[in-house]
Coordinates of C-alpha atoms in Angstrom, one line a residue:
X1 CA -13.3 14.5 5.6
X2 CA -14.5 13.3 8.9
X3 CA -12.1 13.2 11.9
X4 CA -11.6 10.1 13.6
X5 CA -12.8 10.6 17.8
X6 CA -9.4 10.2 19.5
X7 CA -9.2 6.8 20.3
X8 CA -7.4 4.7 21.9
X9 CA -4.6 7.1 21.1
X10 CA -5.4 7.0 17.6
X11 CA -3.8 9.9 16.1
X12 CA -1.4 11.3 13.0
X13 CA 2.3 11.8 14.5
X14 CA 1.6 15.2 15.7
X15 CA -1.5 14.6 17.8
X16 CA -4.0 15.8 15.3
X17 CA -7.2 13.4 14.8
X18 CA -6.9 11.0 11.8
X19 CA -8.9 11.5 9.4
X20 CA -10.6 9.7 6.3
X21 CA -13.3 11.4 2.8
X22 CA -15.8 9.3 2.3
X23 CA -18.7 9.3 -0.6
X24 CA -21.8 7.6 0.3
X25 CA -23.3 4.7 -2.2
X26 CA -26.5 4.5 -4.1
X27 CA -28.7 2.5 -5.3
X28 CA -27.0 -1.5 -5.9
X29 CA -24.1 0.0 -4.7
X30 CA -25.6 1.3 -0.8
X31 CA -24.7 -2.3 0.5
X32 CA -20.8 -2.1 -1.0
X33 CA -17.6 -0.7 -0.1
X34 CA -14.1 0.5 -2.0
X35 CA -11.9 1.2 1.3
X36 CA -8.7 3.0 0.4
X37 CA -5.8 3.5 2.6
X38 CA -4.0 6.3 0.9
X39 CA 0.0 6.1 0.4
X40 CA 3.0 8.2 0.6
X41 CA 6.6 7.2 1.9
X42 CA 8.0 5.8 5.0
X43 CA 10.2 8.1 7.2
X44 CA 13.1 6.0 9.6
X45 CA 14.6 8.5 11.5
X46 CA 14.0 11.8 13.8
X47 CA 14.3 14.0 10.8
X48 CA 12.7 13.2 8.0
X49 CA 9.8 12.4 11.2
X50 CA 9.6 15.2 12.4
X51 CA 9.5 17.0 8.4
X52 CA 6.6 14.8 8.1
X53 CA 4.5 16.4 10.6
X54 CA 4.5 19.5 8.5
X55 CA 2.8 17.9 5.7
X56 CA -0.1 16.3 5.3
X57 CA 1.6 13.0 5.4
X58 CA 2.4 13.0 9.6
X59 CA -0.8 16.4 10.4
X60 CA -4.3 16.2 10.0
X61 CA -3.9 19.8 10.1
X62 CA -2.3 20.3 6.4
X63 CA -5.4 17.5 5.4
X64 CA -6.9 19.3 2.5
X65 CA -11.1 19.4 3.8
X66 CA -12.1 17.6 0.6
X67 CA -10.2 16.0 -2.4
X68 CA -11.4 14.6 -5.8
X69 CA -12.3 10.5 -6.1
X70 CA -10.5 9.4 -9.9
X71 CA -9.9 6.0 -10.8
X72 CA -11.6 3.3 -9.0
X73 CA -13.0 6.2 -6.5
X74 CA -14.9 7.9 -9.1
X75 CA -18.0 8.7 -8.7
X76 CA -18.7 8.7 -12.6
X77 CA -20.1 5.9 -14.7
X78 CA -17.8 5.9 -17.5
X79 CA -15.1 6.5 -15.8
X80 CA -15.6 4.3 -12.3
X81 CA -18.5 1.1 -14.6
X82 CA -17.8 -1.3 -11.3
X83 CA -17.7 0.4 -8.3
X84 CA -19.1 4.2 -8.8
X85 CA -22.3 3.3 -6.9
X86 CA -20.1 1.9 -3.8
X87 CA -19.7 3.8 -0.2
X88 CA -16.4 4.9 -1.7
X89 CA -13.4 6.0 1.1
X90 CA -10.0 7.1 1.6
X91 CA -8.5 6.8 5.0
X92 CA -6.1 9.4 5.2
X93 CA -2.5 8.3 6.1
X94 CA -0.2 10.9 8.8
X95 CA 1.3 8.2 10.5
X96 CA 4.3 6.5 8.1
X97 CA 5.1 2.9 8.2
X98 CA 2.1 1.7 6.4
X99 CA -1.0 2.0 9.0
X100 CA 1.2 0.0 11.3
X101 CA 3.6 1.4 13.8
X102 CA 2.2 1.6 17.2
X103 CA 4.2 3.5 19.9
X104 CA 4.7 6.8 21.5
X105 CA 8.3 8.7 21.4
X106 CA 8.5 11.1 24.2
X107 CA 12.0 12.3 23.1
X108 CA 10.7 13.4 19.8
X109 CA 7.4 13.8 20.6
X110 CA 6.0 12.1 18.2
X111 CA 3.7 9.6 18.2
X112 CA 3.4 6.3 15.8
X113 CA 0.3 5.4 16.0
X114 CA -0.8 3.6 12.4
X115 CA -2.4 0.1 13.6
X116 CA -4.4 2.6 16.4
X117 CA -5.7 4.4 12.9
X118 CA -6.6 1.7 11.0
X119 CA -8.3 0.6 13.5
X120 CA -10.0 3.4 14.7
X121 CA -11.0 4.4 11.5
X122 CA -12.4 1.0 10.5
X123 CA -14.4 0.5 13.5
X124 CA -16.1 4.3 12.6
X125 CA -17.4 2.7 9.4
X126 CA -18.7 0.0 10.9
X127 CA -21.0 2.1 12.8
X128 CA -21.8 4.0 9.8
X129 CA -23.0 1.0 7.8
X130 CA -19.9 -0.7 6.9
X131 CA -20.8 -4.1 9.6
X132 CA -23.6 -4.7 7.2
X133 CA -22.1 -4.2 4.2
X134 CA -22.2 -7.4 1.1
X135 CA -19.5 -6.9 -0.3
X136 CA -15.5 -5.0 1.1
X137 CA -13.2 -4.0 -1.1
X138 CA -9.6 -2.6 0.4
X139 CA -7.2 -1.1 -2.0
X140 CA -3.5 0.9 -1.5
X141 CA -1.1 1.9 -4.0
X142 CA 2.7 2.5 -2.6
X143 CA 2.7 2.7 0.7
X144 CA -1.3 2.2 0.3
X145 CA -0.3 -0.7 -1.3
X146 CA 1.8 -2.3 1.2
X147 CA -0.7 -1.5 4.1
X148 CA -3.5 -3.1 1.9
X149 CA -1.5 -6.1 2.3
X150 CA -0.8 -6.1 5.7
X151 CA -4.3 -5.5 6.8
X152 CA -5.3 -7.7 4.1
X153 CA -6.8 -10.5 6.6
X154 CA -6.9 -8.2 9.4
X155 CA -10.3 -6.4 7.9
X156 CA -11.7 -10.4 7.2
X157 CA -11.5 -10.8 11.1
X158 CA -12.6 -7.1 12.1
X159 CA -16.1 -7.6 9.6
X160 CA -19.0 -8.7 11.8
X161 CA -20.7 -11.4 9.8
X162 CA -18.9 -14.0 8.2
X163 CA -21.1 -13.7 4.8
X164 CA -19.7 -10.2 3.6
X165 CA -17.7 -11.2 0.1
X166 CA -14.2 -9.4 1.2
X167 CA -11.2 -8.8 -1.1
X168 CA -8.4 -7.0 -1.3
X169 CA -6.2 -4.9 -4.2
X170 CA -2.2 -4.1 -4.0
X171 CA -1.1 -1.4 -6.4
X172 CA 2.3 -1.1 -7.1
X173 CA 3.1 -2.3 -2.8
X174 CA 5.2 -5.5 -3.8
X175 CA 8.4 -3.8 -2.8
X176 CA 11.4 -6.4 -2.6
X177 CA 13.9 -7.4 -0.6
X178 CA 16.9 -6.7 -3.4
X179 CA 21.1 -5.8 -4.0
X180 CA 21.2 -2.4 -4.7
X181 CA 24.5 -1.6 -6.9
X182 CA 26.5 -1.5 -4.3
X183 CA 26.4 -4.7 -3.2
X184 CA 23.8 -3.5 -0.1
X185 CA 20.6 -3.6 1.0
X186 CA 19.7 -0.2 1.3
X187 CA 15.5 -0.8 1.3
X188 CA 16.0 -3.6 4.1
X189 CA 19.0 -0.6 6.5
X190 CA 15.7 2.0 5.5
X191 CA 12.6 -0.4 6.6
X192 CA 14.6 -1.9 9.7
X193 CA 14.9 1.5 10.7
X194 CA 10.9 2.0 10.1
X195 CA 10.1 -1.4 11.6
X196 CA 12.0 -0.6 14.4
X197 CA 11.3 2.8 15.2
X198 CA 7.3 2.9 15.2
X199 CA 7.3 -0.6 16.3
X200 CA 5.9 -2.5 13.5
X201 CA 7.1 -5.7 15.0
X202 CA 3.8 -6.6 16.8
X203 CA 1.2 -5.9 14.1
X204 CA 2.8 -8.0 11.3
X205 CA 1.3 -10.6 10.5
X206 CA 1.9 -13.8 12.2
X207 CA 1.8 -16.2 9.4
X208 CA 5.5 -14.5 8.8
X209 CA 7.0 -13.6 12.4
X210 CA 6.5 -17.3 13.8
X211 CA 10.0 -18.2 11.4
X212 CA 10.9 -14.5 9.5
X213 CA 12.5 -11.0 12.1
X214 CA 9.9 -8.4 12.0
X215 CA 11.9 -6.4 8.9
X216 CA 11.6 -9.3 7.1
X217 CA 7.7 -9.5 7.5
X218 CA 7.7 -6.0 6.6
X219 CA 8.5 -7.1 2.6
X220 CA 5.1 -8.2 1.1
X221 CA 7.4 -11.1 -1.0
X222 CA 7.3 -13.0 2.6
X223 CA 3.5 -12.0 3.4
X224 CA 2.0 -13.0 0.5
X225 CA 2.2 -16.5 0.4
X226 CA 0.1 -16.3 3.7
X227 CA -3.2 -14.5 2.8
X228 CA -6.3 -16.2 3.4
X229 CA -8.5 -13.3 2.2
X230 CA -8.6 -13.3 -1.3
X231 CA -6.1 -10.3 -2.9
X232 CA -5.2 -9.1 -6.5
X233 CA -1.7 -7.6 -6.9
X234 CA -0.6 -5.3 -9.2
X235 CA 2.9 -4.1 -9.8
X236 CA 5.0 -3.4 -12.5
X237 CA 8.2 -5.6 -13.1
X238 CA 10.2 -2.9 -13.1
X239 CA 9.0 -0.8 -10.7
X240 CA 10.4 3.0 -11.1
X241 CA 10.3 4.1 -7.5
X242 CA 12.2 0.9 -6.3
X243 CA 15.1 1.3 -9.6
X244 CA 14.9 4.5 -8.4
X245 CA 15.4 4.2 -4.4
X246 CA 16.2 1.1 -3.6
X247 CA 18.0 -0.8 -6.8
X248 CA 20.3 3.2 -7.0
X249 CA 20.0 5.2 -4.3
X250 CA 22.7 7.8 -3.6
X251 CA 24.5 7.0 -0.8
X252 CA 24.8 3.2 -4.0
X253 CA 25.6 5.3 -6.1
X254 CA 28.2 8.0 -5.3
X255 CA 30.2 7.9 -8.7
X256 CA 26.5 8.6 -10.6
X257 CA 27.0 5.7 -12.5
X258 CA 23.8 4.8 -12.4
X259 CA 22.3 8.7 -12.6
X260 CA 21.1 9.0 -16.1
X261 CA 19.9 5.0 -16.2
X262 CA 17.6 4.4 -13.5
X263 CA 15.2 7.1 -14.9
X264 CA 16.3 6.7 -18.1
X265 CA 16.2 3.0 -19.2
X266 CA 17.0 4.0 -22.7
X267 CA 20.4 5.4 -21.1
X268 CA 21.7 2.4 -19.2
X269 CA 24.5 -0.1 -20.5
X270 CA 24.5 -3.8 -21.4
X271 CA 25.7 -4.4 -17.2
X272 CA 23.0 -2.2 -16.3
X273 CA 20.3 -3.6 -18.2
X274 CA 21.4 -6.9 -17.3
X275 CA 20.8 -5.6 -13.7
X276 CA 17.6 -4.2 -14.2
X277 CA 16.4 -7.7 -15.9
X278 CA 17.7 -9.6 -12.9
X279 CA 15.7 -7.1 -10.6
X280 CA 12.9 -7.9 -12.9
X281 CA 12.9 -12.5 -12.2
X282 CA 13.4 -11.7 -9.2
X283 CA 9.8 -9.7 -8.9
X284 CA 9.2 -13.0 -10.6
X285 CA 10.3 -15.0 -8.3
X286 CA 8.4 -13.9 -5.5
X287 CA 5.2 -14.1 -6.5
X288 CA 5.9 -17.8 -7.6
X289 CA 4.8 -19.6 -4.4
X290 CA 1.4 -16.7 -4.5
X291 CA 1.0 -18.2 -7.7
X292 CA 0.3 -21.4 -6.6
X293 CA -1.7 -20.6 -3.8
X294 CA -3.7 -18.6 -6.0
X295 CA -3.9 -22.1 -8.7
X296 CA -5.0 -24.3 -5.9
X297 CA -7.9 -21.9 -5.6
X298 CA -8.6 -21.4 -9.9
X299 CA -8.4 -17.8 -9.6
X300 CA -6.0 -15.5 -10.9
X301 CA -5.0 -12.7 -9.3
X302 CA -2.2 -11.4 -10.2
X303 CA -0.5 -8.5 -12.9
X304 CA 3.1 -7.8 -13.6
X305 CA 3.4 -5.2 -15.6
X306 CA 7.1 -5.0 -17.8
X307 CA 6.6 -1.2 -18.7
X308 CA 8.4 0.9 -15.9
X309 CA 5.9 2.6 -14.3
X310 CA 6.0 4.2 -11.1
X311 CA 4.8 2.2 -7.9
X312 CA 1.5 5.7 -7.8
X313 CA -0.3 3.4 -8.9
X314 CA -3.4 2.6 -11.5
X315 CA -6.4 2.7 -9.0
X316 CA -6.7 5.8 -8.6
X317 CA -5.8 7.7 -13.0
X318 CA -9.2 7.2 -15.2
X319 CA -6.6 6.7 -18.0
X320 CA -4.9 3.8 -17.0
X321 CA -7.9 3.0 -14.5
X322 CA -10.2 1.7 -17.5
X323 CA -8.6 3.3 -21.1
X324 CA -5.3 1.5 -20.7
X325 CA -6.1 -0.7 -18.0
X326 CA -3.6 -3.5 -17.9
X327 CA -5.6 -6.8 -18.7
X328 CA -5.3 -11.0 -17.5
X329 CA -6.3 -12.9 -20.6
X330 CA -8.8 -11.0 -22.4
X331 CA -10.2 -9.3 -18.7
X332 CA -8.8 -5.5 -18.0
X333 CA -7.7 -5.0 -14.4
X334 CA -10.9 -3.6 -13.2
X335 CA -13.0 -6.1 -14.0

């Protein structure tokens, strides 16, 4: 683990230095980079944010000094034939707003410096050799997938060589502004708290904030159409995390009518299945504009899986990354 120098007040929530893990490339991959943004949810109030300072998601004091790299991060050619020889980096997640906040809460004594962590980490990596990269792939899963969407164009702008090929891959990061089972918008309310508490608004894409409010611009569906850098979206149409936490959270289901269904779709009644189908339709509708843009570029950069999958991603799970990797036509996602 490499601690990032605490420049520009780039610190974890408890004030400890942020960090990343690096496995250096070799041979033909020496000038190519995979930069992975760690995921791990968010926090939206004093209680949940204080709690995270006692974990790796809020403090580098609780991070492992070394971790295993698997899937797209693996150094094993059999597991990761395309990227095993690249420089592979995991930027640890300790800000709780998808690397996008920028404030200090004096009353709570908490630092929300995700944007500064992102910028400091990239500056650190540029000095470590990424400035002369031939190609860079920015990846992330879940909250890290959202971060990859938010920062995709920013990465292109931060790389000094216009000849560097930059692409992004967001796994399980397509969180929808959906209506829950009680008719409310649980995730919008939650994201609204995150955006306000951590002062995320100034770091959101202007292509979105020029015409929508900041909370709306924390939802990928309102961002992806405006991304100029090539980006690939990998997501479950029936995202299990969103079903459990956004569509049917306990607060929206006090009677427990959805308790069995949200964890086991074979336990759903006809009305519940219809509601879930509606969510799937919203997911498809959310990416229609994105697909039109990609078709104009003559590329295909979207895979929606129909099977219920948690938003914990495919990128770092060997069995899914290769042997069970979803396909676009005859080509596996990893290709």
